[in-house]
Short mmCIF file of N, CA and C in Angstrom, two decimals:
data_model
loop_
_atom_site.label_atom_id
_atom_site.label_comp_id
_atom_site.label_asym_id
_atom_site.label_seq_id
_atom_site.Cartn_x
_atom_site.Cartn_y
_atom_site.Cartn_z
N MET A 1 9.73 21.37 -15.33
CA MET A 1 9.93 20.24 -16.19
C MET A 1 9.56 20.63 -17.62
N LYS A 2 10.49 20.52 -18.53
CA LYS A 2 10.26 20.88 -19.92
C LYS A 2 10.00 19.62 -20.74
N VAL A 3 9.12 19.75 -21.68
CA VAL A 3 8.86 18.66 -22.59
C VAL A 3 9.82 18.82 -23.77
N LYS A 4 10.56 17.78 -24.06
CA LYS A 4 11.54 17.85 -25.14
C LYS A 4 10.85 17.78 -26.50
N LYS A 5 11.51 18.37 -27.50
CA LYS A 5 10.95 18.36 -28.85
C LYS A 5 10.83 16.94 -29.38
N LYS A 6 11.78 16.08 -29.03
CA LYS A 6 11.72 14.69 -29.49
C LYS A 6 10.47 14.01 -28.94
N THR A 7 10.15 14.30 -27.71
CA THR A 7 8.96 13.70 -27.10
C THR A 7 7.70 14.18 -27.81
N VAL A 8 7.64 15.46 -28.12
CA VAL A 8 6.48 16.02 -28.81
C VAL A 8 6.35 15.40 -30.19
N TRP A 9 7.46 15.29 -30.91
CA TRP A 9 7.42 14.68 -32.24
C TRP A 9 7.01 13.21 -32.14
N PHE A 10 7.53 12.52 -31.16
CA PHE A 10 7.17 11.11 -30.99
C PHE A 10 5.68 10.96 -30.74
N LEU A 11 5.13 11.78 -29.85
CA LEU A 11 3.70 11.71 -29.56
C LEU A 11 2.86 12.08 -30.78
N THR A 12 3.30 13.07 -31.53
CA THR A 12 2.58 13.47 -32.73
C THR A 12 2.57 12.34 -33.74
N LEU A 13 3.72 11.75 -33.99
CA LEU A 13 3.79 10.65 -34.94
C LEU A 13 3.02 9.43 -34.45
N PHE A 14 3.13 9.15 -33.15
CA PHE A 14 2.40 8.01 -32.59
C PHE A 14 0.90 8.19 -32.75
N SER A 15 0.39 9.38 -32.46
CA SER A 15 -1.04 9.61 -32.59
C SER A 15 -1.46 9.56 -34.06
N LEU A 16 -0.62 10.04 -34.95
CA LEU A 16 -0.92 9.97 -36.37
C LEU A 16 -1.01 8.52 -36.84
N VAL A 17 -0.07 7.71 -36.41
CA VAL A 17 -0.10 6.28 -36.75
C VAL A 17 -1.35 5.62 -36.17
N ALA A 18 -1.71 5.97 -34.95
CA ALA A 18 -2.90 5.40 -34.33
C ALA A 18 -4.16 5.78 -35.10
N VAL A 19 -4.28 7.04 -35.50
CA VAL A 19 -5.45 7.50 -36.24
C VAL A 19 -5.53 6.81 -37.59
N ILE A 20 -4.40 6.71 -38.28
CA ILE A 20 -4.38 6.05 -39.59
C ILE A 20 -4.72 4.58 -39.45
N SER A 21 -4.21 3.94 -38.40
CA SER A 21 -4.51 2.52 -38.18
C SER A 21 -6.00 2.30 -37.94
N VAL A 22 -6.60 3.16 -37.13
CA VAL A 22 -8.04 3.04 -36.87
C VAL A 22 -8.82 3.27 -38.16
N TYR A 23 -8.39 4.25 -38.96
CA TYR A 23 -9.08 4.54 -40.22
C TYR A 23 -9.02 3.32 -41.14
N TYR A 24 -7.86 2.74 -41.32
CA TYR A 24 -7.75 1.59 -42.21
C TYR A 24 -8.43 0.36 -41.63
N PHE A 25 -8.48 0.25 -40.32
CA PHE A 25 -9.19 -0.87 -39.70
C PHE A 25 -10.68 -0.74 -39.96
N VAL A 26 -11.21 0.47 -39.88
CA VAL A 26 -12.64 0.70 -40.04
C VAL A 26 -13.01 0.81 -41.52
N GLU A 27 -12.25 1.54 -42.30
CA GLU A 27 -12.62 1.85 -43.67
C GLU A 27 -11.79 1.15 -44.74
N GLY A 28 -10.76 0.43 -44.36
CA GLY A 28 -9.77 -0.06 -45.31
C GLY A 28 -10.24 -1.03 -46.36
N ASN A 29 -11.12 -1.98 -46.03
CA ASN A 29 -11.47 -3.03 -46.97
C ASN A 29 -12.77 -2.77 -47.74
N GLN A 30 -13.18 -1.56 -47.87
CA GLN A 30 -14.44 -1.29 -48.56
C GLN A 30 -14.18 -0.97 -50.03
N THR A 31 -13.75 -1.96 -50.77
CA THR A 31 -13.56 -1.81 -52.20
C THR A 31 -14.66 -2.57 -52.91
N ALA A 32 -15.00 -2.16 -54.09
CA ALA A 32 -16.06 -2.81 -54.84
C ALA A 32 -15.59 -3.08 -56.26
N GLU A 33 -16.22 -4.06 -56.88
CA GLU A 33 -15.95 -4.31 -58.29
C GLU A 33 -16.76 -3.32 -59.09
N ILE A 34 -16.10 -2.36 -59.68
CA ILE A 34 -16.77 -1.31 -60.43
C ILE A 34 -17.46 -1.90 -61.66
N LEU A 35 -16.86 -2.90 -62.29
CA LEU A 35 -17.44 -3.49 -63.50
C LEU A 35 -18.79 -4.13 -63.22
N SER A 36 -19.00 -4.64 -62.02
CA SER A 36 -20.28 -5.29 -61.71
C SER A 36 -21.43 -4.28 -61.67
N VAL A 37 -21.14 -3.02 -61.49
CA VAL A 37 -22.18 -2.00 -61.49
C VAL A 37 -22.73 -1.81 -62.90
N PHE A 38 -21.90 -2.01 -63.92
CA PHE A 38 -22.29 -1.75 -65.29
C PHE A 38 -22.73 -3.00 -66.05
N THR A 39 -22.91 -4.11 -65.39
CA THR A 39 -23.35 -5.32 -66.07
C THR A 39 -24.85 -5.50 -65.90
N ASP A 40 -25.39 -6.53 -66.55
CA ASP A 40 -26.81 -6.80 -66.50
C ASP A 40 -27.17 -7.78 -65.39
N GLN A 41 -26.23 -8.04 -64.47
CA GLN A 41 -26.51 -8.98 -63.39
C GLN A 41 -27.56 -8.40 -62.45
N THR A 42 -28.33 -9.30 -61.86
CA THR A 42 -29.30 -8.83 -60.87
C THR A 42 -28.56 -8.44 -59.59
N LEU A 43 -29.24 -7.76 -58.72
CA LEU A 43 -28.63 -7.31 -57.47
C LEU A 43 -28.19 -8.49 -56.61
N ASP A 44 -28.95 -9.60 -56.66
CA ASP A 44 -28.58 -10.77 -55.87
C ASP A 44 -27.28 -11.38 -56.34
N GLU A 45 -26.99 -11.29 -57.63
CA GLU A 45 -25.77 -11.89 -58.18
C GLU A 45 -24.55 -11.01 -57.97
N THR A 46 -24.76 -9.73 -57.74
CA THR A 46 -23.66 -8.79 -57.60
C THR A 46 -23.14 -8.83 -56.17
N THR A 47 -21.82 -8.96 -56.02
CA THR A 47 -21.22 -8.96 -54.69
C THR A 47 -20.21 -7.84 -54.59
N LEU A 48 -20.11 -7.29 -53.43
CA LEU A 48 -19.11 -6.28 -53.16
C LEU A 48 -17.97 -6.94 -52.42
N LEU A 49 -16.76 -6.71 -52.87
CA LEU A 49 -15.59 -7.32 -52.24
C LEU A 49 -15.23 -6.56 -50.98
N GLY A 50 -14.88 -7.28 -49.94
CA GLY A 50 -14.33 -6.67 -48.75
C GLY A 50 -15.35 -6.30 -47.70
N ILE A 51 -16.56 -5.96 -48.07
CA ILE A 51 -17.52 -5.50 -47.08
C ILE A 51 -17.90 -6.63 -46.13
N GLU A 52 -18.11 -7.81 -46.66
CA GLU A 52 -18.47 -8.93 -45.79
C GLU A 52 -17.33 -9.26 -44.84
N GLU A 53 -16.10 -9.17 -45.33
CA GLU A 53 -14.95 -9.46 -44.48
C GLU A 53 -14.86 -8.44 -43.34
N GLN A 54 -15.12 -7.19 -43.64
CA GLN A 54 -15.01 -6.18 -42.60
C GLN A 54 -16.08 -6.37 -41.54
N GLN A 55 -17.29 -6.74 -41.94
CA GLN A 55 -18.34 -6.92 -40.96
C GLN A 55 -17.99 -8.05 -40.00
N THR A 56 -17.34 -9.10 -40.47
CA THR A 56 -16.99 -10.17 -39.55
C THR A 56 -15.86 -9.76 -38.63
N VAL A 57 -15.01 -8.84 -39.07
CA VAL A 57 -13.92 -8.39 -38.20
C VAL A 57 -14.45 -7.40 -37.17
N ASN A 58 -15.24 -6.44 -37.60
CA ASN A 58 -15.67 -5.38 -36.71
C ASN A 58 -16.87 -5.76 -35.86
N SER A 59 -17.93 -6.19 -36.52
CA SER A 59 -19.17 -6.38 -35.78
C SER A 59 -20.14 -7.20 -36.60
N GLU A 60 -20.92 -7.99 -35.93
CA GLU A 60 -21.99 -8.72 -36.59
C GLU A 60 -23.23 -7.85 -36.67
N SER A 61 -23.33 -6.86 -35.83
CA SER A 61 -24.51 -6.02 -35.76
C SER A 61 -24.22 -4.64 -36.33
N ASP A 62 -25.12 -4.18 -37.19
CA ASP A 62 -24.96 -2.83 -37.75
C ASP A 62 -25.03 -1.79 -36.64
N LEU A 63 -25.88 -2.02 -35.66
CA LEU A 63 -25.99 -1.08 -34.54
C LEU A 63 -24.67 -0.99 -33.79
N PHE A 64 -24.06 -2.13 -33.49
CA PHE A 64 -22.78 -2.13 -32.79
C PHE A 64 -21.71 -1.45 -33.64
N GLN A 65 -21.74 -1.70 -34.93
CA GLN A 65 -20.75 -1.11 -35.82
C GLN A 65 -20.90 0.41 -35.84
N GLU A 66 -22.13 0.89 -35.91
CA GLU A 66 -22.38 2.34 -35.89
C GLU A 66 -21.92 2.96 -34.58
N MET A 67 -22.20 2.28 -33.47
CA MET A 67 -21.81 2.81 -32.16
C MET A 67 -20.28 2.85 -32.04
N ARG A 68 -19.61 1.81 -32.55
CA ARG A 68 -18.15 1.80 -32.52
C ARG A 68 -17.57 2.92 -33.37
N LEU A 69 -18.15 3.14 -34.54
CA LEU A 69 -17.67 4.19 -35.43
C LEU A 69 -17.86 5.56 -34.80
N GLU A 70 -19.00 5.79 -34.17
CA GLU A 70 -19.26 7.07 -33.50
C GLU A 70 -18.27 7.29 -32.35
N LEU A 71 -18.05 6.25 -31.56
CA LEU A 71 -17.11 6.34 -30.45
C LEU A 71 -15.69 6.57 -30.97
N SER A 72 -15.35 5.90 -32.04
CA SER A 72 -14.03 6.06 -32.65
C SER A 72 -13.83 7.49 -33.15
N ASN A 73 -14.86 8.06 -33.77
CA ASN A 73 -14.77 9.44 -34.25
C ASN A 73 -14.60 10.43 -33.10
N GLN A 74 -15.35 10.23 -32.03
CA GLN A 74 -15.23 11.12 -30.87
C GLN A 74 -13.82 11.04 -30.29
N ARG A 75 -13.31 9.83 -30.15
CA ARG A 75 -11.99 9.66 -29.56
C ARG A 75 -10.89 10.16 -30.49
N SER A 76 -11.11 10.05 -31.77
CA SER A 76 -10.14 10.56 -32.74
C SER A 76 -10.05 12.09 -32.63
N GLN A 77 -11.20 12.73 -32.48
CA GLN A 77 -11.20 14.19 -32.31
C GLN A 77 -10.50 14.58 -31.01
N LEU A 78 -10.78 13.85 -29.94
CA LEU A 78 -10.13 14.13 -28.65
C LEU A 78 -8.63 13.92 -28.76
N ARG A 79 -8.22 12.85 -29.43
CA ARG A 79 -6.80 12.55 -29.61
C ARG A 79 -6.12 13.67 -30.40
N GLU A 80 -6.80 14.17 -31.42
CA GLU A 80 -6.25 15.25 -32.23
C GLU A 80 -6.10 16.53 -31.40
N GLN A 81 -7.10 16.83 -30.57
CA GLN A 81 -7.02 18.01 -29.71
C GLN A 81 -5.86 17.89 -28.73
N LEU A 82 -5.70 16.72 -28.14
CA LEU A 82 -4.61 16.51 -27.18
C LEU A 82 -3.26 16.61 -27.87
N THR A 83 -3.15 16.08 -29.06
CA THR A 83 -1.89 16.15 -29.81
C THR A 83 -1.55 17.60 -30.14
N GLN A 84 -2.54 18.38 -30.54
CA GLN A 84 -2.31 19.79 -30.83
C GLN A 84 -1.89 20.54 -29.57
N LYS A 85 -2.49 20.18 -28.47
CA LYS A 85 -2.14 20.83 -27.20
C LYS A 85 -0.70 20.51 -26.81
N ILE A 86 -0.31 19.26 -27.00
CA ILE A 86 1.06 18.86 -26.66
C ILE A 86 2.06 19.56 -27.56
N ALA A 87 1.73 19.71 -28.82
CA ALA A 87 2.67 20.29 -29.79
C ALA A 87 2.68 21.82 -29.76
N SER A 88 1.69 22.43 -29.14
CA SER A 88 1.57 23.88 -29.15
C SER A 88 2.57 24.53 -28.19
N GLU A 89 2.98 25.71 -28.54
CA GLU A 89 3.91 26.49 -27.71
C GLU A 89 3.18 27.34 -26.67
N GLN A 90 1.88 27.48 -26.79
CA GLN A 90 1.15 28.39 -25.91
C GLN A 90 0.71 27.76 -24.59
N TYR A 91 0.97 26.47 -24.39
CA TYR A 91 0.60 25.81 -23.15
C TYR A 91 1.83 25.59 -22.28
N THR A 92 1.59 25.55 -20.98
CA THR A 92 2.69 25.33 -20.04
C THR A 92 3.07 23.85 -20.03
N ALA A 93 4.17 23.56 -19.40
CA ALA A 93 4.64 22.18 -19.32
C ALA A 93 3.65 21.31 -18.53
N GLU A 94 3.03 21.87 -17.50
CA GLU A 94 2.07 21.12 -16.72
C GLU A 94 0.84 20.76 -17.56
N GLU A 95 0.37 21.72 -18.37
CA GLU A 95 -0.78 21.47 -19.23
C GLU A 95 -0.45 20.42 -20.29
N LYS A 96 0.76 20.51 -20.84
CA LYS A 96 1.19 19.52 -21.84
C LYS A 96 1.32 18.14 -21.20
N ASN A 97 1.83 18.10 -19.99
CA ASN A 97 1.97 16.84 -19.28
C ASN A 97 0.59 16.23 -19.00
N ALA A 98 -0.36 17.07 -18.62
CA ALA A 98 -1.72 16.59 -18.38
C ALA A 98 -2.34 16.06 -19.67
N ALA A 99 -2.10 16.75 -20.79
CA ALA A 99 -2.60 16.29 -22.08
C ALA A 99 -1.97 14.96 -22.47
N PHE A 100 -0.68 14.82 -22.20
CA PHE A 100 0.00 13.56 -22.47
C PHE A 100 -0.59 12.43 -21.62
N ASN A 101 -0.85 12.70 -20.35
CA ASN A 101 -1.46 11.69 -19.48
C ASN A 101 -2.87 11.32 -19.94
N ASP A 102 -3.63 12.32 -20.41
CA ASP A 102 -4.96 12.05 -20.94
C ASP A 102 -4.88 11.17 -22.20
N MET A 103 -3.89 11.44 -23.04
CA MET A 103 -3.70 10.64 -24.25
C MET A 103 -3.35 9.20 -23.87
N ASP A 104 -2.49 9.04 -22.90
CA ASP A 104 -2.10 7.71 -22.43
C ASP A 104 -3.30 6.97 -21.86
N THR A 105 -4.13 7.66 -21.09
CA THR A 105 -5.33 7.06 -20.52
C THR A 105 -6.29 6.63 -21.63
N LEU A 106 -6.45 7.46 -22.65
CA LEU A 106 -7.33 7.15 -23.76
C LEU A 106 -6.86 5.89 -24.50
N ILE A 107 -5.57 5.79 -24.74
CA ILE A 107 -5.01 4.62 -25.42
C ILE A 107 -5.21 3.37 -24.58
N LYS A 108 -4.96 3.46 -23.29
CA LYS A 108 -5.15 2.31 -22.40
C LYS A 108 -6.62 1.89 -22.36
N ARG A 109 -7.52 2.87 -22.34
CA ARG A 109 -8.94 2.57 -22.30
C ARG A 109 -9.39 1.85 -23.57
N GLU A 110 -8.90 2.32 -24.72
CA GLU A 110 -9.27 1.67 -25.98
C GLU A 110 -8.76 0.24 -26.05
N SER A 111 -7.54 0.02 -25.61
CA SER A 111 -7.00 -1.35 -25.65
C SER A 111 -7.70 -2.24 -24.63
N ALA A 112 -8.07 -1.70 -23.47
CA ALA A 112 -8.80 -2.49 -22.48
C ALA A 112 -10.18 -2.87 -23.00
N GLU A 113 -10.85 -1.94 -23.68
CA GLU A 113 -12.16 -2.25 -24.26
C GLU A 113 -12.04 -3.37 -25.30
N ALA A 114 -11.05 -3.28 -26.16
CA ALA A 114 -10.86 -4.31 -27.19
C ALA A 114 -10.56 -5.67 -26.55
N MET A 115 -9.75 -5.67 -25.50
CA MET A 115 -9.42 -6.93 -24.82
C MET A 115 -10.67 -7.53 -24.16
N LEU A 116 -11.46 -6.69 -23.50
CA LEU A 116 -12.68 -7.18 -22.86
C LEU A 116 -13.66 -7.73 -23.89
N GLU A 117 -13.77 -7.05 -25.03
CA GLU A 117 -14.65 -7.55 -26.08
C GLU A 117 -14.21 -8.93 -26.55
N MET A 118 -12.91 -9.11 -26.74
CA MET A 118 -12.40 -10.42 -27.15
C MET A 118 -12.68 -11.49 -26.11
N LEU A 119 -12.42 -11.17 -24.85
CA LEU A 119 -12.64 -12.15 -23.79
C LEU A 119 -14.11 -12.55 -23.66
N ILE A 120 -15.00 -11.58 -23.78
CA ILE A 120 -16.42 -11.87 -23.64
C ILE A 120 -16.93 -12.62 -24.87
N LYS A 121 -16.43 -12.28 -26.06
CA LYS A 121 -16.80 -13.04 -27.25
C LYS A 121 -16.34 -14.50 -27.13
N ALA A 122 -15.19 -14.70 -26.50
CA ALA A 122 -14.66 -16.06 -26.34
C ALA A 122 -15.57 -16.92 -25.46
N VAL A 123 -16.37 -16.29 -24.61
CA VAL A 123 -17.31 -17.03 -23.77
C VAL A 123 -18.45 -17.60 -24.62
N GLY A 124 -18.70 -16.99 -25.79
CA GLY A 124 -19.71 -17.54 -26.68
C GLY A 124 -20.74 -16.56 -27.21
N TYR A 125 -20.52 -15.28 -27.05
CA TYR A 125 -21.46 -14.30 -27.57
C TYR A 125 -21.07 -13.93 -28.99
N GLN A 126 -22.09 -13.68 -29.82
CA GLN A 126 -21.84 -13.36 -31.22
C GLN A 126 -21.13 -12.01 -31.35
N ASP A 127 -21.57 -11.03 -30.61
CA ASP A 127 -20.94 -9.71 -30.66
C ASP A 127 -21.08 -9.04 -29.30
N VAL A 128 -20.11 -8.20 -28.99
CA VAL A 128 -20.06 -7.50 -27.70
C VAL A 128 -19.58 -6.08 -27.94
N LEU A 129 -20.15 -5.14 -27.23
CA LEU A 129 -19.69 -3.76 -27.26
C LEU A 129 -19.39 -3.32 -25.83
N VAL A 130 -18.15 -2.86 -25.59
CA VAL A 130 -17.73 -2.43 -24.26
C VAL A 130 -17.38 -0.95 -24.33
N ARG A 131 -17.93 -0.18 -23.40
CA ARG A 131 -17.62 1.25 -23.29
C ARG A 131 -17.18 1.52 -21.86
N MET A 132 -16.01 2.13 -21.73
CA MET A 132 -15.44 2.37 -20.40
C MET A 132 -15.37 3.86 -20.11
N ASP A 133 -15.63 4.18 -18.85
CA ASP A 133 -15.36 5.50 -18.29
C ASP A 133 -14.41 5.28 -17.13
N THR A 134 -14.12 6.31 -16.37
CA THR A 134 -13.18 6.16 -15.27
C THR A 134 -13.70 5.25 -14.18
N ASP A 135 -15.01 5.26 -13.91
CA ASP A 135 -15.55 4.45 -12.83
C ASP A 135 -16.72 3.56 -13.24
N HIS A 136 -16.94 3.42 -14.55
CA HIS A 136 -18.08 2.65 -15.04
C HIS A 136 -17.71 1.92 -16.33
N VAL A 137 -18.17 0.68 -16.44
CA VAL A 137 -17.99 -0.10 -17.65
C VAL A 137 -19.38 -0.59 -18.08
N ALA A 138 -19.76 -0.24 -19.31
CA ALA A 138 -21.04 -0.68 -19.86
C ALA A 138 -20.77 -1.75 -20.91
N VAL A 139 -21.38 -2.91 -20.72
CA VAL A 139 -21.21 -4.03 -21.64
C VAL A 139 -22.57 -4.33 -22.26
N THR A 140 -22.60 -4.37 -23.59
CA THR A 140 -23.80 -4.75 -24.31
C THR A 140 -23.47 -5.98 -25.14
N VAL A 141 -24.22 -7.05 -24.94
CA VAL A 141 -23.98 -8.29 -25.67
C VAL A 141 -25.14 -8.55 -26.62
N MET A 142 -24.81 -9.17 -27.75
CA MET A 142 -25.85 -9.54 -28.69
C MET A 142 -26.37 -10.91 -28.29
N ALA A 143 -27.57 -10.93 -27.75
CA ALA A 143 -28.21 -12.17 -27.31
C ALA A 143 -29.70 -11.94 -27.20
N ASP A 144 -30.47 -12.99 -27.42
CA ASP A 144 -31.92 -12.87 -27.29
C ASP A 144 -32.33 -12.75 -25.83
N GLU A 145 -31.62 -13.45 -24.95
CA GLU A 145 -31.84 -13.31 -23.51
C GLU A 145 -30.55 -13.65 -22.80
N ILE A 146 -30.45 -13.16 -21.57
CA ILE A 146 -29.24 -13.39 -20.78
C ILE A 146 -29.67 -13.69 -19.35
N SER A 147 -29.10 -14.72 -18.80
CA SER A 147 -29.46 -15.11 -17.43
C SER A 147 -28.61 -14.33 -16.43
N LYS A 148 -28.99 -14.40 -15.16
CA LYS A 148 -28.22 -13.75 -14.10
C LYS A 148 -26.83 -14.36 -14.01
N GLN A 149 -26.73 -15.67 -14.21
CA GLN A 149 -25.43 -16.34 -14.16
C GLN A 149 -24.53 -15.85 -15.29
N GLN A 150 -25.07 -15.68 -16.49
CA GLN A 150 -24.28 -15.18 -17.60
C GLN A 150 -23.85 -13.74 -17.36
N ALA A 151 -24.75 -12.92 -16.82
CA ALA A 151 -24.40 -11.52 -16.51
C ALA A 151 -23.32 -11.47 -15.45
N ASN A 152 -23.43 -12.33 -14.44
CA ASN A 152 -22.40 -12.38 -13.40
C ASN A 152 -21.05 -12.82 -13.96
N GLU A 153 -21.08 -13.73 -14.91
CA GLU A 153 -19.84 -14.19 -15.55
C GLU A 153 -19.17 -13.03 -16.30
N ILE A 154 -19.97 -12.24 -17.00
CA ILE A 154 -19.44 -11.08 -17.73
C ILE A 154 -18.88 -10.06 -16.74
N ILE A 155 -19.60 -9.81 -15.66
CA ILE A 155 -19.13 -8.86 -14.63
C ILE A 155 -17.82 -9.35 -14.04
N TYR A 156 -17.72 -10.65 -13.79
CA TYR A 156 -16.48 -11.22 -13.25
C TYR A 156 -15.32 -11.02 -14.22
N ILE A 157 -15.54 -11.24 -15.51
CA ILE A 157 -14.49 -11.04 -16.51
C ILE A 157 -14.03 -9.59 -16.50
N VAL A 158 -14.98 -8.67 -16.48
CA VAL A 158 -14.63 -7.24 -16.52
C VAL A 158 -13.84 -6.86 -15.27
N ARG A 159 -14.32 -7.25 -14.10
CA ARG A 159 -13.65 -6.86 -12.86
C ARG A 159 -12.29 -7.51 -12.70
N SER A 160 -12.11 -8.69 -13.28
CA SER A 160 -10.80 -9.33 -13.19
C SER A 160 -9.79 -8.68 -14.13
N GLU A 161 -10.24 -8.02 -15.17
CA GLU A 161 -9.33 -7.39 -16.13
C GLU A 161 -9.07 -5.91 -15.84
N VAL A 162 -10.02 -5.24 -15.21
CA VAL A 162 -9.88 -3.81 -14.93
C VAL A 162 -9.19 -3.65 -13.58
N GLU A 163 -8.19 -2.79 -13.53
CA GLU A 163 -7.36 -2.65 -12.33
C GLU A 163 -8.09 -2.00 -11.17
N GLN A 164 -8.79 -0.91 -11.40
CA GLN A 164 -9.47 -0.21 -10.31
C GLN A 164 -10.90 -0.70 -10.19
N PRO A 165 -11.51 -0.58 -9.02
CA PRO A 165 -12.89 -1.01 -8.86
C PRO A 165 -13.84 -0.14 -9.70
N VAL A 166 -14.72 -0.78 -10.42
CA VAL A 166 -15.66 -0.07 -11.29
C VAL A 166 -17.05 -0.67 -11.15
N GLU A 167 -18.03 0.14 -11.50
CA GLU A 167 -19.40 -0.34 -11.58
C GLU A 167 -19.58 -0.92 -12.99
N VAL A 168 -20.18 -2.10 -13.08
CA VAL A 168 -20.35 -2.77 -14.37
C VAL A 168 -21.84 -2.97 -14.63
N THR A 169 -22.28 -2.56 -15.82
CA THR A 169 -23.65 -2.83 -16.23
C THR A 169 -23.62 -3.72 -17.47
N VAL A 170 -24.52 -4.68 -17.50
CA VAL A 170 -24.61 -5.61 -18.62
C VAL A 170 -26.00 -5.47 -19.23
N ASP A 171 -26.04 -5.14 -20.53
CA ASP A 171 -27.29 -5.04 -21.27
C ASP A 171 -27.25 -6.05 -22.40
N MET A 172 -28.39 -6.29 -22.98
CA MET A 172 -28.42 -7.20 -24.14
C MET A 172 -29.11 -6.51 -25.31
N GLN A 173 -28.69 -6.89 -26.49
CA GLN A 173 -29.28 -6.40 -27.73
C GLN A 173 -29.77 -7.64 -28.47
N PRO A 174 -31.06 -7.73 -28.76
CA PRO A 174 -31.57 -8.95 -29.43
C PRO A 174 -30.91 -9.14 -30.79
N GLN A 175 -30.73 -10.40 -31.17
CA GLN A 175 -30.17 -10.73 -32.48
C GLN A 175 -31.23 -10.54 -33.54
N TYR A 176 -30.80 -10.15 -34.70
CA TYR A 176 -31.75 -9.91 -35.81
C TYR A 176 -31.83 -11.12 -36.67
#
């Protein structure tokens, strides 16, 4: 089975678009008013445009935001390696096919994590961080305390959305 050049180009462009989208989602709105740096206003009066908006989109917690950024960087590097492997001439068709399947799995995992975060936030948590592996899902919610019933509700949401049986752990991160 040969991988066609069109398929390789499509995957390369798709991964490039995905990386750029993640970059602009994470870093896109961090603009500041340069003139406010050179005025006599106090620090309390000076506001930076865009940063507050991004925090409400990405995360309420700096810790969660840092963890998401680190995970995003790791996955971006993995995505780049897989794309290079698919585009390279030195790998066999089977290796390229495996790299393509790994890329597809990575994309599905990222979208599943985002969906689970949305669903769990809809239950009433201020912020949620979901990390998935092949057989484990770790959920961290921002809450001062969490009851067994609330943890079971989160586990139920995760298991109803994930296709294969997985082990689910629920942790909490106190609000600041």
